[in-house]
Short mmCIF file of C-alpha atoms and ligand atoms in Angstrom, two decimals:
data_model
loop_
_atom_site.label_atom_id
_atom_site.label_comp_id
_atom_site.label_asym_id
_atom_site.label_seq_id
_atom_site.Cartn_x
_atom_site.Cartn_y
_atom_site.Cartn_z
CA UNK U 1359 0.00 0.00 0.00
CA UNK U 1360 1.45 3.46 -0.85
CA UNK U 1361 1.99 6.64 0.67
CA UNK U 1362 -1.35 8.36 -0.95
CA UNK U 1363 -3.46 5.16 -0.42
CA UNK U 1364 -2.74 5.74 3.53
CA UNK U 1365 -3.08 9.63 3.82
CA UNK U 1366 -5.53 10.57 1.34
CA UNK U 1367 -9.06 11.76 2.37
CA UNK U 1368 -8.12 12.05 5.95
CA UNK U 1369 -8.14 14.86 8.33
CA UNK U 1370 -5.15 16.78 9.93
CA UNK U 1371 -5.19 16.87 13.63
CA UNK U 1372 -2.38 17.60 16.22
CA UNK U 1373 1.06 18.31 13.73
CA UNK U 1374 4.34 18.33 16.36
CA UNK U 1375 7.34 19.83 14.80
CA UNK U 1376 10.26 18.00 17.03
CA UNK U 1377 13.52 20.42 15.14
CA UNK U 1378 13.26 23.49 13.73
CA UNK U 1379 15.97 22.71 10.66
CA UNK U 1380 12.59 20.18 9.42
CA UNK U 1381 10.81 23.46 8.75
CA UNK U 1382 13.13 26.05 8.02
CA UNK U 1383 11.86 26.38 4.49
CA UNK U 1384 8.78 27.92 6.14
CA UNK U 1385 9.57 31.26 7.37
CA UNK U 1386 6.80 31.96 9.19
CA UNK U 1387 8.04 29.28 12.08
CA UNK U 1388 6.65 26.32 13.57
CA UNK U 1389 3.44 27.85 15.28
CA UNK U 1390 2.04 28.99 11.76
CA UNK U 1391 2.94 25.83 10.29
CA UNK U 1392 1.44 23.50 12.71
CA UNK U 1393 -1.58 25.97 13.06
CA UNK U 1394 -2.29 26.10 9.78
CA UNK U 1395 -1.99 22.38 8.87
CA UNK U 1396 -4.61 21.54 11.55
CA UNK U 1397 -8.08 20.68 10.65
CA UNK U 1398 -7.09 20.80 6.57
CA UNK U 1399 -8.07 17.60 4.62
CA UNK U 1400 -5.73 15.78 2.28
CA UNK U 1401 -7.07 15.56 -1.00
CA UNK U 1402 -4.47 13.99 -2.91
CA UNK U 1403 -0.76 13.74 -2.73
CA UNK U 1404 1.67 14.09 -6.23
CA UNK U 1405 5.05 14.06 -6.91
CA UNK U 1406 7.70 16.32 -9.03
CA UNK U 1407 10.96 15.16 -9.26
CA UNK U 1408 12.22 14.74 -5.91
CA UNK U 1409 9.46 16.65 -4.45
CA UNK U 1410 6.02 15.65 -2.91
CA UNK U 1411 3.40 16.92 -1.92
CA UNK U 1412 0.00 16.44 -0.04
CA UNK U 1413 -2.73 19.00 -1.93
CA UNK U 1414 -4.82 19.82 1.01
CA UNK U 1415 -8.13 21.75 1.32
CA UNK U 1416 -8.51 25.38 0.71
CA UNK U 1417 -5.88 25.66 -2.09
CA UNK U 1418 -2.84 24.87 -0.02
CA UNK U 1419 -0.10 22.10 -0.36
CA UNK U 1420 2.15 20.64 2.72
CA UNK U 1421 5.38 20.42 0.32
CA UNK U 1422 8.49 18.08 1.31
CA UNK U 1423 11.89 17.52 0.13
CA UNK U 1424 13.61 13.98 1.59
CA UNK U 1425 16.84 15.85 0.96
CA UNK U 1426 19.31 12.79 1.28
CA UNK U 1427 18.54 10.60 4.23
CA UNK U 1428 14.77 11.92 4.37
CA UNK U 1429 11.53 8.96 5.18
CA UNK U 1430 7.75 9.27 5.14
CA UNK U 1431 7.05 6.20 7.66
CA UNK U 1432 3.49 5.37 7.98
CA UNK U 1433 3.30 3.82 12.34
CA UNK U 1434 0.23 3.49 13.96
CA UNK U 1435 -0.81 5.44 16.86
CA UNK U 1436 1.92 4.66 19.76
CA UNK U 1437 4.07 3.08 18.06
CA UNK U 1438 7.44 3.91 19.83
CA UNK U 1439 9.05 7.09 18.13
CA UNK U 1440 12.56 7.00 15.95
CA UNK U 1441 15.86 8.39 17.22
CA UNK U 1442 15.56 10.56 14.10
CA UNK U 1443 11.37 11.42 14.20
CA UNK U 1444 11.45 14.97 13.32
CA UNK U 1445 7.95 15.82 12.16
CA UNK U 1446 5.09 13.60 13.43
CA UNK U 1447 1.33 14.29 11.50
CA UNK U 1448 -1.61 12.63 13.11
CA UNK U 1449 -5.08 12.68 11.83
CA UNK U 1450 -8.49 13.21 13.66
CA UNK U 1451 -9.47 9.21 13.11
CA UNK U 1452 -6.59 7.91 15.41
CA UNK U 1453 -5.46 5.96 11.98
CA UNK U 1454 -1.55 5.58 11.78
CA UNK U 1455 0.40 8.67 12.07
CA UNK U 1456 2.53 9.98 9.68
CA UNK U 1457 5.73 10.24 10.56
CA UNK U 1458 9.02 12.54 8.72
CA UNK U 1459 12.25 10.49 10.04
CA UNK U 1460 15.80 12.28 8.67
CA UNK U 1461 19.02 11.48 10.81
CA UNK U 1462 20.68 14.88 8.82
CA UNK U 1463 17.78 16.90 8.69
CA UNK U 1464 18.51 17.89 4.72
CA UNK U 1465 14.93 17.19 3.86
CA UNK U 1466 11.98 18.93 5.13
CA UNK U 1467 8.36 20.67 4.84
CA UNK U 1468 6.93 24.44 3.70
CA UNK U 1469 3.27 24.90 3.24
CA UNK U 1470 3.05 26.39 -0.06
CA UNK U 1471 0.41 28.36 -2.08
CA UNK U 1472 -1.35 26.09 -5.36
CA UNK U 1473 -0.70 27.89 -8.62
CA UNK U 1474 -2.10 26.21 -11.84
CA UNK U 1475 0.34 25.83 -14.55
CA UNK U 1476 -0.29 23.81 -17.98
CA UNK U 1477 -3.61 23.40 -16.35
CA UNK U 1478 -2.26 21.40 -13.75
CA UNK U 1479 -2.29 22.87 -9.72
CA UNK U 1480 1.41 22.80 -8.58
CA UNK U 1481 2.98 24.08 -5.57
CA UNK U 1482 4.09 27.84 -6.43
CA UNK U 1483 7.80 26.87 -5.08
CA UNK U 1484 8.14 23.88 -7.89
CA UNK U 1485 6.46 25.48 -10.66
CA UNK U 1486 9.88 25.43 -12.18
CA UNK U 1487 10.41 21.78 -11.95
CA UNK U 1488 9.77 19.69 -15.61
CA UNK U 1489 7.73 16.68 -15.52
CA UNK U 1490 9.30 13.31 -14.95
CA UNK U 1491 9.56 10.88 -17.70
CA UNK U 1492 7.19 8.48 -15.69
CA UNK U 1493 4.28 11.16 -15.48
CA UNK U 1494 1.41 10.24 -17.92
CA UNK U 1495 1.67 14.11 -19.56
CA UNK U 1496 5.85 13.65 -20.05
CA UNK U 1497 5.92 15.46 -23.44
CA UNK U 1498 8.67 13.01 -24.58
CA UNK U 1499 9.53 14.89 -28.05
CA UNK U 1500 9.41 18.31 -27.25
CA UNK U 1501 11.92 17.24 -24.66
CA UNK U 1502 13.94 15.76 -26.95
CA UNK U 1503 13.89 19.47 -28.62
CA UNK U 1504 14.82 21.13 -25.68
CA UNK U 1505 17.57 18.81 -24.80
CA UNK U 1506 19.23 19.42 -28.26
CA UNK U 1507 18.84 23.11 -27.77
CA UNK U 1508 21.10 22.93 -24.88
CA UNK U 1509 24.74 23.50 -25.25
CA UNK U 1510 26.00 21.46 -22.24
CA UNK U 1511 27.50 18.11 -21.88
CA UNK U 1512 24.69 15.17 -22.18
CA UNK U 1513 24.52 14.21 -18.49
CA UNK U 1514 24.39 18.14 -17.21
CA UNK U 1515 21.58 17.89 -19.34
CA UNK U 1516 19.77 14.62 -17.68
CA UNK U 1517 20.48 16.41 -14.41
CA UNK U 1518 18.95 19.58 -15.11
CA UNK U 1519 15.79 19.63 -13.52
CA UNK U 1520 14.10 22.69 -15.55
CA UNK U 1521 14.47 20.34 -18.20
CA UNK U 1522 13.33 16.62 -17.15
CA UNK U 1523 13.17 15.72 -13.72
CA UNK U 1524 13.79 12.45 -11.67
CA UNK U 1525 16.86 11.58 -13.08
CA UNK U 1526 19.63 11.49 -10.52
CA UNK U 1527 23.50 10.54 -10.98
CA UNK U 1528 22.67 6.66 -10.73
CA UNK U 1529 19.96 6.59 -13.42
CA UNK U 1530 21.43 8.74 -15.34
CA UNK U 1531 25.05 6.42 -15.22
CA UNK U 1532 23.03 3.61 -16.11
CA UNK U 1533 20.70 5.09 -19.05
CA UNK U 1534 24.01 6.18 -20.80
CA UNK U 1535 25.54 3.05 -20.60
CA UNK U 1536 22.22 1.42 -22.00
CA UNK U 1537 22.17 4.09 -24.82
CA UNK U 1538 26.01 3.71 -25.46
CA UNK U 1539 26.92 7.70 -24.90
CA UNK U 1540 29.71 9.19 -23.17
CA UNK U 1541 28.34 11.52 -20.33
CA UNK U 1542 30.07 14.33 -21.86
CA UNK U 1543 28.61 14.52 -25.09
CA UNK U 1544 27.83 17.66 -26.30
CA UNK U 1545 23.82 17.79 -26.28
CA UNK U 1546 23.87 19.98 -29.48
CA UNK U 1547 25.99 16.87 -31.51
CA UNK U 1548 23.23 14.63 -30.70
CA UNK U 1549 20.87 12.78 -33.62
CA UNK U 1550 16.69 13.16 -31.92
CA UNK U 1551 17.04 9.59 -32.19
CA UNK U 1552 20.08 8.92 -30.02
CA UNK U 1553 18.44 11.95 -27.77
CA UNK U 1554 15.18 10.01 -27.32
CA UNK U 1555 16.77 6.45 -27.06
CA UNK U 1556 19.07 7.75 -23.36
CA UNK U 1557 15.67 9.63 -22.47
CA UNK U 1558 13.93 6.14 -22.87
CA UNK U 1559 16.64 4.27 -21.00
CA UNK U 1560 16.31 6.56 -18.25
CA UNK U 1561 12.77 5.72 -18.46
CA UNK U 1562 12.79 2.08 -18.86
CA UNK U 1563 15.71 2.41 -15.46
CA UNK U 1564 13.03 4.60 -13.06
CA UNK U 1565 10.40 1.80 -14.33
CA UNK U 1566 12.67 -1.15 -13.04
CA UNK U 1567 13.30 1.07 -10.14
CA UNK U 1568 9.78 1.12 -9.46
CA UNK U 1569 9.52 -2.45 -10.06
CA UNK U 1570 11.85 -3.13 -7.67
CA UNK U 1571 10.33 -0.93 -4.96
CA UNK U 1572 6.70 -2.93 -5.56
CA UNK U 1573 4.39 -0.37 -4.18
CA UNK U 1574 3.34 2.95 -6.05
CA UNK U 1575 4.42 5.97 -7.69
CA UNK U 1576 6.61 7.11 -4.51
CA UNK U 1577 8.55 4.57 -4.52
CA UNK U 1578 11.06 6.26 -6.00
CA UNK U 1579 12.04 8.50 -3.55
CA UNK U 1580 9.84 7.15 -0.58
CA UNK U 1581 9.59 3.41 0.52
CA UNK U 1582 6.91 3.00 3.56
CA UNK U 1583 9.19 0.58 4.75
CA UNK U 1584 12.01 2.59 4.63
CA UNK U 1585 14.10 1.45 1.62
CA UNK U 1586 15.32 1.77 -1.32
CA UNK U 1587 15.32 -1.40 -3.11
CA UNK U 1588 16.85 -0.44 -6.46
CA UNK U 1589 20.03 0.15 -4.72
CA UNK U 1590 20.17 -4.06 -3.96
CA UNK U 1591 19.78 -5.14 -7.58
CA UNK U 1592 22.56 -5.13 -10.34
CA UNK U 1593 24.02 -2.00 -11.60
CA UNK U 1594 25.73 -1.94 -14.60
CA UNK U 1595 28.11 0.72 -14.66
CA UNK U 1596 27.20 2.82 -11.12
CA UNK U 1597 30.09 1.89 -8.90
CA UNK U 1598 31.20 -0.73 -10.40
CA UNK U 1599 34.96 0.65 -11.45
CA UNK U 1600 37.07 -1.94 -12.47
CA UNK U 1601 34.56 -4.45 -13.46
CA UNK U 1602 33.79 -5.98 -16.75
CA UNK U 1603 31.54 -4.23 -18.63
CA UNK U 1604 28.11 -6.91 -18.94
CA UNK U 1605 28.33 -5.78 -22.66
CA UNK U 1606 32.15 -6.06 -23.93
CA UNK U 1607 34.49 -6.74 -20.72
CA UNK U 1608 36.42 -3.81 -20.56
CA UNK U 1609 36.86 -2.52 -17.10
CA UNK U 1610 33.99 0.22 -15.94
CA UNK U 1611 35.84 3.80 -15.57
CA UNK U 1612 34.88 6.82 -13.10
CA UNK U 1613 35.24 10.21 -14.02
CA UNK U 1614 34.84 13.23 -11.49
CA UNK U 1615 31.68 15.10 -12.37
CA UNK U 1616 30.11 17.66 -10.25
CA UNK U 1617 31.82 16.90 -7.14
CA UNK U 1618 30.31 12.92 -7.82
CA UNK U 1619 31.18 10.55 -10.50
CA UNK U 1620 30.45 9.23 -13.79
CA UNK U 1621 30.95 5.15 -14.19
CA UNK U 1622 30.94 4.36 -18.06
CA UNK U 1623 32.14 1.66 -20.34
CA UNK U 1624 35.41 3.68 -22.27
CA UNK U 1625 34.63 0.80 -25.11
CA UNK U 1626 30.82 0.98 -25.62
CA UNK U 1627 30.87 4.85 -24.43
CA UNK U 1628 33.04 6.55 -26.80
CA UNK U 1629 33.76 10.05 -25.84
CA UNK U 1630 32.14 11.51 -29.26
ZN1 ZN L 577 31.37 -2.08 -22.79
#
């Protein structure tokens, strides 16, 4: 059972905010936050790259970031509390509480204003973010324009939110290798076919992802339970330096890239 399936259509009751650094993205401080979050019904929760958010009554959204280390746990009522419970939410039916959990405290929560933007009701404060490949509406080709309009290296490119979102370093490692481009590529060099085959790898990658996870659409960035499964299974080039290549043999190479790395296959990932 997902995220939504548990919090949708109930009722906000008694919100305790246990460290300020949870909420710091709302400026106007833990008493308006919790105040304002009480009584509000959640109407539906959605996701934009590696935000989510509940829509609630009224016309406002409760919007989180996991940052790095950041979990939605779903306990029921008493259950005893984490060494890292941060934000707890419970509702007015005595249902399991939701609970924010982040031992670094990189993630957190604003309560944000809807706007509507392609006719779709978006938290004002990710209005910027693109859709994700997995989102029914992805417009697939007129990414593939906008990608080739860019004049950055190919994996800058997956990264950059404005223009896709969802893909993160690992994904986007593994849909190059799939696609067989270098991450430096220049994006304006690129054939619309090769463009729309690494944008389909990165797809086909979430989708295995999500797979792997079992549950819903959060999986991706939220696991009830806690985990990420797609971490377990088989990569084939992210940190796997020095192994054979599953294609050709040749050892997997890392490359510094943004203060992380890029794992390709020098053989089957020619440089240009
Ligand atoms: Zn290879």
């Amino acid at each position: 059972m997902g995220l939504d399936e548990h919090i949708t259509g109930r009722t906000l009751a008694k919100v305790e905010v246990f460290h300020p650094r949870a909420i710091r993205r709302h400026l106007l401080g833990a008493g308006d936050f919790v105040g304002r979050l009480s009584g509000r019904e959640v109407v539906a929760m959605s996701r934009r790259g590696k935000y989510l958010w509940f829509e609630l009554s009224e016309g406002l959204a409760l919007l989180a970031h996991l940052g790095m280390s950041g979990q939605l746990l779903i306990q029921p009522d008493g259950a005893p509390d984490e060494k890292h419970l941060r934000v707890r939410f419970r509702f007015d039916d005595d249902g399991p509480e939701l609970r924010f959990v982040d031992q670094r405290t990189f993630g957190g929560f604003l309560i944000d204003d809807l706007v509507t933007v392609d006719g779709t009701a978006l938290p004002a404060a990710v209005a910027h973010i693109a859709r994700d490949p997995m989102d029914p509406k992805f417009d697939a080709a007129g990414t593939v324009r906008a990608l080739r309009r860019k004049r950055t290296e190919l994996k800058r490119a997956l990264l950059d939110q404005t223009l896709v979102s969802g893909i993160g370093n690992i994904y986007a490692d593994e849909a190059l290798w799939r696609a067989r481009l270098h991450w430096s590529r220049a994006t304006e060099r690129l054939s619309a076919a090769k463009a729309n085959e690494v944008l389909t790898a990165a797809t086909d990658v979430m989708r295995e992802a999500l797979d792997q996870g079992g549950t819903s659409f959060d999986a991706l960035y939220v696991n009830v339970n806690g985990q990420s499964g797609y971490f377990d299974r088989a990569l084939a080039v992210y940190g796997q330096e020095g192994l054979p290549c599953g294609r050709c043999g040749t050892a997997i190479r890392r490359e510094p890239f943004m203060n992380r790395s890029s794992y390709f296959c020098p053989r089957c990932q020619r440089r240009s």
